Structure formats: structure tokens, C-alpha cells
Coordinates of C-alpha atoms and ligand atoms in Angstrom, one line a residue:
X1 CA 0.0 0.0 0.0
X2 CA 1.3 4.0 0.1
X3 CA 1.8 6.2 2.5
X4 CA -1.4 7.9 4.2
X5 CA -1.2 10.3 7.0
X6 CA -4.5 11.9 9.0
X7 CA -4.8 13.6 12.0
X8 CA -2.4 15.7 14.0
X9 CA 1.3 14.4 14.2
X10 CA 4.8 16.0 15.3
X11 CA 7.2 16.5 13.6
X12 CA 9.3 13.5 13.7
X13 CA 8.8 10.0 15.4
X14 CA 10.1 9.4 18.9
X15 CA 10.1 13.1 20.1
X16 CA 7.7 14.9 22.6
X17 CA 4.3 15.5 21.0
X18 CA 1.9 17.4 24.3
X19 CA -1.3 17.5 24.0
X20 CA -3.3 21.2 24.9
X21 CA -3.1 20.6 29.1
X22 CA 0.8 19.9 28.8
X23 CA 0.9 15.7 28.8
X24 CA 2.3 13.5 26.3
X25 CA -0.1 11.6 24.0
X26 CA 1.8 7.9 24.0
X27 CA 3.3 7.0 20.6
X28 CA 2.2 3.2 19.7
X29 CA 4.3 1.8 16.5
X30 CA 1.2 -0.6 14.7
X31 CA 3.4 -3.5 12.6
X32 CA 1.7 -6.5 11.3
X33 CA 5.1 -8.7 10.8
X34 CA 8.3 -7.7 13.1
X35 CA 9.8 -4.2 12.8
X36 CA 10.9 -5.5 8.6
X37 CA 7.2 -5.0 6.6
X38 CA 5.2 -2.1 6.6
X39 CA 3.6 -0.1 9.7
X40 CA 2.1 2.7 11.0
X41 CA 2.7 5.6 14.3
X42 CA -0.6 6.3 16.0
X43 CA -0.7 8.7 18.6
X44 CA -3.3 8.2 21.4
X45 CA -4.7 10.3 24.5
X46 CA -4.7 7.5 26.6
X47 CA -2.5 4.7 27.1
X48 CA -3.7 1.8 24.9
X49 CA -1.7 -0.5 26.9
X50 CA -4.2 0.1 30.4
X51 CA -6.9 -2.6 31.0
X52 CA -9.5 -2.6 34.1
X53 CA -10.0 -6.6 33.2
X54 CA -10.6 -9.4 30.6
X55 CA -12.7 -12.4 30.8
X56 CA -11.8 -15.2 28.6
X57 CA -14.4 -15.8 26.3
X58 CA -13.1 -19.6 24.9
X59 CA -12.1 -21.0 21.8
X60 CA -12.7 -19.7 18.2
X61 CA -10.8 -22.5 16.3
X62 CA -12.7 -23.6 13.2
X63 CA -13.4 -27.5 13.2
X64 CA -13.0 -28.9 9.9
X65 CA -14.0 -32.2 8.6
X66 CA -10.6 -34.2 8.1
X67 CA -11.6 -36.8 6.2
X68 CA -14.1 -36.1 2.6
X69 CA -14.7 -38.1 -0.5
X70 CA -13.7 -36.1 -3.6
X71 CA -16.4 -34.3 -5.5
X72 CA -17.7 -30.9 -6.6
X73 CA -19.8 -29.0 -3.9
X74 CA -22.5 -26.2 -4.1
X75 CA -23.5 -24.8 -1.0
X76 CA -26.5 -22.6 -0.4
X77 CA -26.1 -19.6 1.6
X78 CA -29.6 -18.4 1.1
X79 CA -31.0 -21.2 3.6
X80 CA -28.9 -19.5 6.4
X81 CA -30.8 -17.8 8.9
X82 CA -29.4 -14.0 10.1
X83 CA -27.7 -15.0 12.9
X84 CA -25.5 -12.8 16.0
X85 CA -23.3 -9.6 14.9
X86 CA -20.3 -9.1 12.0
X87 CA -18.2 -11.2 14.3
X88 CA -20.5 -13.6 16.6
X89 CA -22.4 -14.6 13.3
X90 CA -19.5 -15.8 11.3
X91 CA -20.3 -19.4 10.0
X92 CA -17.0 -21.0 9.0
X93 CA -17.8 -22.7 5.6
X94 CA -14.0 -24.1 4.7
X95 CA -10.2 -23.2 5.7
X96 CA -6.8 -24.9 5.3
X97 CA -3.7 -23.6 7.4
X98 CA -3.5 -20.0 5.4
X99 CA -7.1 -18.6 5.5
X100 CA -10.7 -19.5 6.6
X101 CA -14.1 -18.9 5.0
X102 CA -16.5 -17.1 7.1
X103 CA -20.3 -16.6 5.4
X104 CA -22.1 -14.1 7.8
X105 CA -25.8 -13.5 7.7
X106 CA -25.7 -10.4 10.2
X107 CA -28.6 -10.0 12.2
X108 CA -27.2 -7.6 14.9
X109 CA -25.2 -4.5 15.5
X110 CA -21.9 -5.0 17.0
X111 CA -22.0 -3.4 20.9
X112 CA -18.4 -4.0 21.5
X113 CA -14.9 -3.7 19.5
X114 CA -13.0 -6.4 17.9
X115 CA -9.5 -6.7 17.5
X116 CA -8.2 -10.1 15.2
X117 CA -4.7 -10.9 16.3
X118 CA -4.6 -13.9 14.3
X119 CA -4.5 -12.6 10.8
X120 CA -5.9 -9.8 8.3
X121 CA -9.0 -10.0 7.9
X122 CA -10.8 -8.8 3.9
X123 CA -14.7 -9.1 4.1
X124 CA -16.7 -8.5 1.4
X125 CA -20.2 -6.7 1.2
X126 CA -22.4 -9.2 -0.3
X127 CA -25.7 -6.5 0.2
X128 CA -25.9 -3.7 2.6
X129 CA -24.3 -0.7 3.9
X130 CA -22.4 0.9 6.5
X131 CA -19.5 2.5 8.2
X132 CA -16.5 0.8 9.8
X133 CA -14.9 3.0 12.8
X134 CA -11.5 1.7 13.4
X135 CA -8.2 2.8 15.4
X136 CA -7.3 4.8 12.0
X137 CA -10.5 6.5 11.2
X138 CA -14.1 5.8 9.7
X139 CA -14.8 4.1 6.5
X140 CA -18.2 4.6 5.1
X141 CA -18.8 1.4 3.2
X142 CA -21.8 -0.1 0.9
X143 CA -22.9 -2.9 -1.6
X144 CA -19.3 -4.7 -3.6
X145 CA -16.8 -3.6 -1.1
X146 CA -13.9 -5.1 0.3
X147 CA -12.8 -4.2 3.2
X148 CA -9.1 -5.4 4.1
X149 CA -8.3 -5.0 7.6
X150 CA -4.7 -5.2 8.9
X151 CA -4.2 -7.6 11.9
X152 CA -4.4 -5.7 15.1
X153 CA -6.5 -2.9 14.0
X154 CA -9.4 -2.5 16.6
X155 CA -12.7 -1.6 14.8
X156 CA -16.6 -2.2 15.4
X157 CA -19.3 -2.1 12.2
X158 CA -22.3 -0.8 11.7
X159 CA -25.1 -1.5 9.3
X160 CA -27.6 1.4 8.3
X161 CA -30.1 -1.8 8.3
X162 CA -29.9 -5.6 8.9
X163 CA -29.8 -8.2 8.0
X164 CA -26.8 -8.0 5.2
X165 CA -24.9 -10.6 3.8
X166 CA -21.2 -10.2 3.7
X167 CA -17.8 -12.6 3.8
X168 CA -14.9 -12.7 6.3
X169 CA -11.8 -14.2 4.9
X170 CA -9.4 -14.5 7.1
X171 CA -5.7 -14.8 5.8
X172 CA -2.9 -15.7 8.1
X173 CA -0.2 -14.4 6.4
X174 CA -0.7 -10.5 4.7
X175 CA -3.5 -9.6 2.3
X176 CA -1.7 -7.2 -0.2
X177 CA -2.2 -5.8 -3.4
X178 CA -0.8 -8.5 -6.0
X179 CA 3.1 -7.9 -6.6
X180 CA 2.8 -8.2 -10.6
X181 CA 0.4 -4.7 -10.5
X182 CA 3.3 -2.6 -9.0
X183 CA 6.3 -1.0 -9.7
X184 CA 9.6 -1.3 -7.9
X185 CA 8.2 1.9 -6.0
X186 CA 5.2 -0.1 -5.1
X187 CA 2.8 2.5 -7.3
X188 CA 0.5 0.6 -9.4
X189 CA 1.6 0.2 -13.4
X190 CA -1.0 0.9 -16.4
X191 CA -1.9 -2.8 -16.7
X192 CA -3.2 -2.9 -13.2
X193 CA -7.1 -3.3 -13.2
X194 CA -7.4 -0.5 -10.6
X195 CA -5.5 2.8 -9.4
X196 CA -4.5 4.2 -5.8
X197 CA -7.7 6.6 -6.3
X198 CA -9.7 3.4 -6.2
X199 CA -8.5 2.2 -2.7
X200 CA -10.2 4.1 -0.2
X201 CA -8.2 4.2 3.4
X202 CA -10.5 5.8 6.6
X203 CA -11.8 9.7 5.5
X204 CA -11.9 11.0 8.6
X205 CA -10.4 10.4 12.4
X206 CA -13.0 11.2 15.2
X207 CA -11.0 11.5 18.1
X208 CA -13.2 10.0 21.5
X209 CA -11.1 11.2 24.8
X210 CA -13.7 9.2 27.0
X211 CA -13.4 7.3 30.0
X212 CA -16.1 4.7 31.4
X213 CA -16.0 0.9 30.3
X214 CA -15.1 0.2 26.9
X215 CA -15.5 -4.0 25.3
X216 CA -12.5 -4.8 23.2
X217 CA -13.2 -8.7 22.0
X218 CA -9.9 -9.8 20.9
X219 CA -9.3 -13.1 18.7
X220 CA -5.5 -14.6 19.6
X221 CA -4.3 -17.9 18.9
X222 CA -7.8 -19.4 18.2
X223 CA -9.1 -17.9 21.8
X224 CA -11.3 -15.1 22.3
X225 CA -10.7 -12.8 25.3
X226 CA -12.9 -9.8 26.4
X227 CA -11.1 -6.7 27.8
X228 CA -12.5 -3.4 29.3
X229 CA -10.2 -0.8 28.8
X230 CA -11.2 2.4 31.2
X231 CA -11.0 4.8 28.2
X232 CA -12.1 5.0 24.7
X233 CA -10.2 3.0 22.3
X234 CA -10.2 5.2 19.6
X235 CA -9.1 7.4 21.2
X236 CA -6.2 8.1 18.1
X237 CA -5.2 12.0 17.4
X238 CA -2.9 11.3 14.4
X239 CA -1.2 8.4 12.6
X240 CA 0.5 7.9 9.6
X241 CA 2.1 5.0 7.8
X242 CA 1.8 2.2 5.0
X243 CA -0.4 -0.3 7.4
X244 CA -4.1 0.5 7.5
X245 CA -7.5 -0.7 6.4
X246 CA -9.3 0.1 3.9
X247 CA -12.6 -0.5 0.9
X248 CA -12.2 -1.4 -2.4
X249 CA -15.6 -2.0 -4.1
X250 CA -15.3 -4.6 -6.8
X251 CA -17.2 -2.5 -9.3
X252 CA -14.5 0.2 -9.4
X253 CA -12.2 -3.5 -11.0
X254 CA -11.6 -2.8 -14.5
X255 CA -11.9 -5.8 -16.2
X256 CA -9.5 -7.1 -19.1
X257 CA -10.9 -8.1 -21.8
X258 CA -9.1 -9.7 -24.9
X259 CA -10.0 -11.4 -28.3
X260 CA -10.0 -15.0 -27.1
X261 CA -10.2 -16.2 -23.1
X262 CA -8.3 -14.8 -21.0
X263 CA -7.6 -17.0 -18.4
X264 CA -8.2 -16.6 -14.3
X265 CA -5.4 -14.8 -12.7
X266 CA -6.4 -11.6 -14.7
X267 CA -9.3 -11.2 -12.6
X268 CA -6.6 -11.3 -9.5
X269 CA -7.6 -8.5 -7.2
X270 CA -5.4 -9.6 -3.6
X271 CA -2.7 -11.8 -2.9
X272 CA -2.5 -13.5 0.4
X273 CA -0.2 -16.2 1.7
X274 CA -0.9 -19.1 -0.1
X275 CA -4.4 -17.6 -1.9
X276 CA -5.5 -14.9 -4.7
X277 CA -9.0 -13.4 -4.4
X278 CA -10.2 -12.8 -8.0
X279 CA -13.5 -10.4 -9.1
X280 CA -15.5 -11.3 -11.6
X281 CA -17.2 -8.5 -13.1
X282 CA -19.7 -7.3 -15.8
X283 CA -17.7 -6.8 -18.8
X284 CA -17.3 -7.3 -22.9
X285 CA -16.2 -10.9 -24.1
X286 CA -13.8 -11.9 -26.1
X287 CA -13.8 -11.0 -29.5
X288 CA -12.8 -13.3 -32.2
X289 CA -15.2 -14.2 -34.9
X290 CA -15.3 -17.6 -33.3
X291 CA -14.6 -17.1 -30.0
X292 CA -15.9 -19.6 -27.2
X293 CA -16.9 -17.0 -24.5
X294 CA -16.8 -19.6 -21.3
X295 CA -13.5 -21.1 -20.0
X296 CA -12.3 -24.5 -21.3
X297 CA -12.4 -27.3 -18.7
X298 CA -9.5 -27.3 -16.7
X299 CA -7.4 -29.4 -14.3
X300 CA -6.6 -27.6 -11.2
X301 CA -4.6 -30.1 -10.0
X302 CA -2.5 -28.1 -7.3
X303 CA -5.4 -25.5 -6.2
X304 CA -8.9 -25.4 -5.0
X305 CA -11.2 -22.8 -6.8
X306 CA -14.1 -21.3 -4.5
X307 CA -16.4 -18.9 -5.8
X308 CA -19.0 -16.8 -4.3
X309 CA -21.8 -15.8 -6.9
X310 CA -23.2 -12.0 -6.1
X311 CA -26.2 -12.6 -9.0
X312 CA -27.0 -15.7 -11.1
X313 CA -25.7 -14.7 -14.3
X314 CA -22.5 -16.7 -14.6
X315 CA -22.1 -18.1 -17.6
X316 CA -20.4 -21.2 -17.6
X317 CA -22.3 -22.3 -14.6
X318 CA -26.0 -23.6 -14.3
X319 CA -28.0 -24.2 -11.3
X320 CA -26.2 -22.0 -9.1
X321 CA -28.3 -18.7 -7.6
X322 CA -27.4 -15.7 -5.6
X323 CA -25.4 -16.6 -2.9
X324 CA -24.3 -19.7 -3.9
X325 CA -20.7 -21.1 -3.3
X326 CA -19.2 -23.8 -5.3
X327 CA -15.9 -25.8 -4.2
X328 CA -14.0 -27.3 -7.4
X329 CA -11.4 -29.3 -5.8
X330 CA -8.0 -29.8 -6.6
X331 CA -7.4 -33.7 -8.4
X332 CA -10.6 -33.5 -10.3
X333 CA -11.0 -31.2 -13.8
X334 CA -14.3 -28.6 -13.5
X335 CA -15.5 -26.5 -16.6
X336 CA -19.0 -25.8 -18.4
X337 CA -21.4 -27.9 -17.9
X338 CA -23.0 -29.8 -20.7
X339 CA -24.8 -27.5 -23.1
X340 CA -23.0 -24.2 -21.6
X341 CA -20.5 -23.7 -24.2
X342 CA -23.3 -24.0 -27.0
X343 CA -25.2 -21.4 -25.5
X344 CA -22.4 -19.0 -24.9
X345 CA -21.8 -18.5 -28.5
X346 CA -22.1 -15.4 -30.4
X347 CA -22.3 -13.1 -26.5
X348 CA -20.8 -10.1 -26.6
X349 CA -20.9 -9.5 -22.7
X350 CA -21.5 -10.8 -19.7
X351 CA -23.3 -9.7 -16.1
X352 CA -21.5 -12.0 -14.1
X353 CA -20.5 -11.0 -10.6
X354 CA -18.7 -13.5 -8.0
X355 CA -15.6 -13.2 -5.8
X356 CA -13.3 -16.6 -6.2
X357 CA -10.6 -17.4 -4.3
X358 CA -8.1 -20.0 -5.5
X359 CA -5.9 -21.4 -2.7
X360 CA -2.9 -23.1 -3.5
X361 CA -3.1 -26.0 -0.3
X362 CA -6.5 -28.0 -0.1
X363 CA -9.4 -26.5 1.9
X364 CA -11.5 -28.7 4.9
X365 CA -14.9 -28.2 4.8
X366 CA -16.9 -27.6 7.9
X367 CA -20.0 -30.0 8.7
X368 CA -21.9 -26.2 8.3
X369 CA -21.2 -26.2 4.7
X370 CA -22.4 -29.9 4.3
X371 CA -25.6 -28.5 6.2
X372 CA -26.4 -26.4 3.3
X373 CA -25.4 -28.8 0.4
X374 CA -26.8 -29.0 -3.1
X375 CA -25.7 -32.9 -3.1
X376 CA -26.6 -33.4 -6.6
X377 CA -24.3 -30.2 -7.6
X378 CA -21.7 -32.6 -8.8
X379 CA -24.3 -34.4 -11.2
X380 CA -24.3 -31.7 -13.2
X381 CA -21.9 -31.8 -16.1
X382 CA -24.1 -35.5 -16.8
X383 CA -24.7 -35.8 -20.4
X384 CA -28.1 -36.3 -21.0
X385 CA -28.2 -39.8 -23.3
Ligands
FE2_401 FE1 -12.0 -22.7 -12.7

């Protein structure tokens, strides 16, 4: 990411910055990996490191399904029921050891804060809309956005109504814009499908110098613990840096388009450790006379495709609806299904809208995706004889 600065700072790091009664505000340093990666210099009223208590709140840690036979899956979300806040209503669909799927029907407002020590967290806004307050400032949010959150950042959501439909990815290692956009300078190059004007980091930094009793959930190691912190905790004056959250909203992806099929990765909208999230977006198809406008079977034979289908209008796929999710495993080839190539010929565009993710180690499903199993998704690309 750049460099982003808001809110009052001194001159340099490390020196005496007083607030207007004569105290110090207390310099934190906000890395996500060491003191060698990127990071930011808030400076707060209080001290962020006093806590009146915390109550531990148990374990978070998915439980996957270790053993599954091999096949295609297509999951439902619709049949979910709005369940708990942005955080207490995450379902976990899938995950392997560098990210987890989280489909959230949010039914409630978050009362609390949440701070996720155990990785970044990008969630995307299925339907809905919303701002996010955060230690670095307010996001207003709404319908297509991603919202990449660095590890450690303390924030709390809220909806303008409920119940919305949104994703929580979690990603272990760093989400970051992929390498192959930028230049050595990390600015983005002409081919990139987006700009820095299309990233938008917090607006604006209300400052809340309040004491009382103030939730902080915080997710470490798999555990939750709750602390009450006797002030505010956004309680930020100033900050700047290269680590902070912020929206992207999938329709501002500018789609490449070429004569014949041009193949996943230039979809690629993040890079995590061990993942890509992809957008696929309403755009012009390929334009060769004779052009098949759908993707070729393929054999993804080292990676697991997941995608997440905003509207029903993908083309290579049938049967799947708004909200659906379908898993197309590694070890077994996926493509149209019968008929769908046919029918694609001679379209000049497409509607489609889905978020995939493509991971490079093999997910484990959860028994809550079972629960809302197509099971004859994988009779599908049957030939009718
Ligand atoms: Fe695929």
C-alpha cells in the first residue's frame, strides 16, 4: 500500500508531542510482521496498553472435517438464517492452514470492539451498507466492497439496516495488493485493473477522549478474550504509515478483456499467503469471430477454486443462484457444464459477478457447509443420453 497520514502528528517520530493541558499523547508503533514489513505511528490520549479486566471468552478454532470423498460441492447460503453480529455470526464454511471462509448472515449490531490478532482479515459486502470505525479512522462502506483489515487494528461495524450478507476471509499471512500490479516503487503500473484513487483508506479520524467501560473482544491464537479498557479505544489524534484498512468495491475493478479467453489470474484482485481473491465482473467478451466465450475445462490439480456468486448470471455455470458457493477441488477437472458452451456462442458481454478465491493448499470443509449442500451439484456436467 502507500503512505497515508490523518490527523495531527509532530514532527518526527520518537520526540515529545503534548497534548493542549501539557501531557504527552503515548506514541504506539502498529506493525503486522516484526519491525521489517510495513507499519504505521498512532498517537493516542490515553494509554492503549491500560486494561481494568478481561474475561476469557473460549475458543474460536474452526473444526474442519478431516476426512471427505472427492467431488464438486455447491453450497447454499440463502437457507442460512441471520444470525448474531459481523463477528459472533460468522459461520466457518472451509479453511486450510493459510485462511478461513466465514459466510455471515448479520442479524445484529456490534455493541463492543474487535481486535483479530490472528490474521488480516478482507470481508466483502455481499448486500448492505455501513461504516467501519477503526483505530485509524471511519470508512463509510456499501454494496461490492472489500474491506481489508490489517491484523491488530481495533474496529466495530455498523449496518444502516440488517440483516446484510457479507464474507470474512481471514488470511494468516498479509492480504496485499498483488506484486505483478506494482512497480519497484510499489505505485501501481497501467496494466493494473485499478488505481491508488480506487483504494479508499478511513476519511476521517474522530477522536473520543472518554473514560467509562469500553468492550475490546480480541481473537489470539484461536481464543477469544474480552477486555474493558477504562477509556475509549479510539481514542487516536494522528497516525500515519503504509499499514491500515481500507474498501475497495469490486465494481471500481476494470476488467481485461481480450479477443480469445483470457484466463483466471487476470481477474486477481489480492494476494495473500498461499491464496489470490479474484472479481469477476460485468464486462465485454472476447472478441474473435469464433470465440468460445466460457472457460475451457480445466485441471486444477494443485489448487482449489471457491467462488461466491453475487447474482445468477455466470455463464459457464448452471443451477447455481445468488449466494451460492461452489468448491471445485483440486485432483478432479471442472468446466462448463453440458450445453453451456453452446449457449455461450455469439455473447458479446457478460453480467456476471462472483468473488473466487483460488488457494494453493486444499481447503477442509466444515459440517456447516455440508448443512447447506446442493448434493446433486456434482451431477451436473451429466450428459443427457
Ligand atoms: Fe475454474
Amino acid at each position: 500500500m502507500r503512505y497515508v497520514a490523518l490527523g495531527q502528528l509532530p514532527k518526527k517520530h520518537h520526540i515529545q508531542f503534548r497534548k493542549p493541558d501539557g501531557g504527552l499523547y503515548t506514541e504506539q508503533l502498529f506493525s503486522t510482521h516484526g519491525f521489517s514489513s510495513t507499519m504505521s505511528t498512532l498517537y493516542h490520549i490515553h494509554l492503549p496498553t491500560e486494561v481494568t479486566s478481561w474475561e476469557d471468552m473460549g475458543s474460536c478454532a474452526p473444526v474442519y472435517l478431516e476426512e471427505q470423498a472427492l467431488r464438486h460441492l455447491h453450497l447454499k447460503t440463502k437457507r442460512l438464517q441471520p444470525l448474531g453480529d459481523a463477528i459472533t455470526g460468522r459461520i466457518c464454511m472451509m479453511g486450510n492452514g493459510d485462511l478461513e471462509w466465514n459466510q455471515v448472515l448479520v442479524a445484529d449490531q456490534m455493541d463492543y470492539f474487535f481486535k483479530n490478532t490472528d490474521g488480516d482479515e478482507c470481508l466483502f459486502i455481499h448486500d448492505g451498507s455501513g461504516h467501519m470505525e477503526s483505530l485509524f479512522g471511519t470508512i463509510h462502506f456499501r454494496e461490492g466492497d472489500y474491506i481489508v483489515i490489517p491484523r491488530g487494528t481495533i474496529y466495530k461495524l455498523h449496518f444502516d439496516k440488517l440483516p446484510v450478507n457479507m464474507l470474512a476471509i481471514v488470511s494468516y499471512g498479509k492480504i496485499e495488493v498483488p506484486k505483478r500490479y506494482r512497480n519497484e516503487y510499489g505505485q501501481l503500473m497501467e496494466h493494473a485493473p485499478f488505481k491508488e484513487r480506487d483504494f479508499r483508506p478511513p476519511s476521517d479520524l474522530p477522536v473520543h477522549d472518554e473514560e467509562g467501560a469500553f468492550k475490546v473482544l480480541i481473537r489470539s491464537r484461536n481464543h477469544l478474550t474480552m477486555y474493558t479498557m477504562p477509556h475509549h479505544p479510539l481514542d487516536v489524534v494522528g497516525w500515519d504509515g503504509y499499514d491500515f484498512p481500507y474498501a475497495f468495491n469490486i465494481h471500481d475493478f476494470q476488467p481485461i478483456t481480450g479477443k480469445l479467453h483470457m484466463p483466471p489470474p487476470i481477474h486477481q484482485t489480492f494476494q495473500g499467503n498461499g491464496f489470490v481473491v479474484c472479481s469477476f465482473c460485468p464486462r465485454m467478451l472476447d472478441y474473435h469471430p469464433d470465440a468460445i466465450v466460457v472457460p475451457y475445462v480445466h485441471s486444477n490439480v494443485d489448487s482449489d477454486e471457491v467462488l461466491y456468486y453475487c447474482n445468477d448470471k455466470f455463464g459457464s455455470r448452471k443451477g447455481i443462484e445468488e449466494g451460492s458457493i461452489t468448491i471445485h477441488p483440486l485432483g478432479i477437472p471442472h468446466g462448463p457444464q453440458p450445453g453451456a458452451v453452446e449457449a455461450s456462442i455469439g455473447a458479446k458481454q457478460t453480467e456476471e459477478l462472483a468473488v473466487m478465491v483460488d488457494t494453493h493448499r486444499p481447503f477442509k470443509i466444515t459440517q456447516a457447509a455440508l448443512d447447506i449442500e446442493d448434493p446433486d451439484y456434482w451431477k451436473s456436467w451429466q450428459v443427457k443420453r
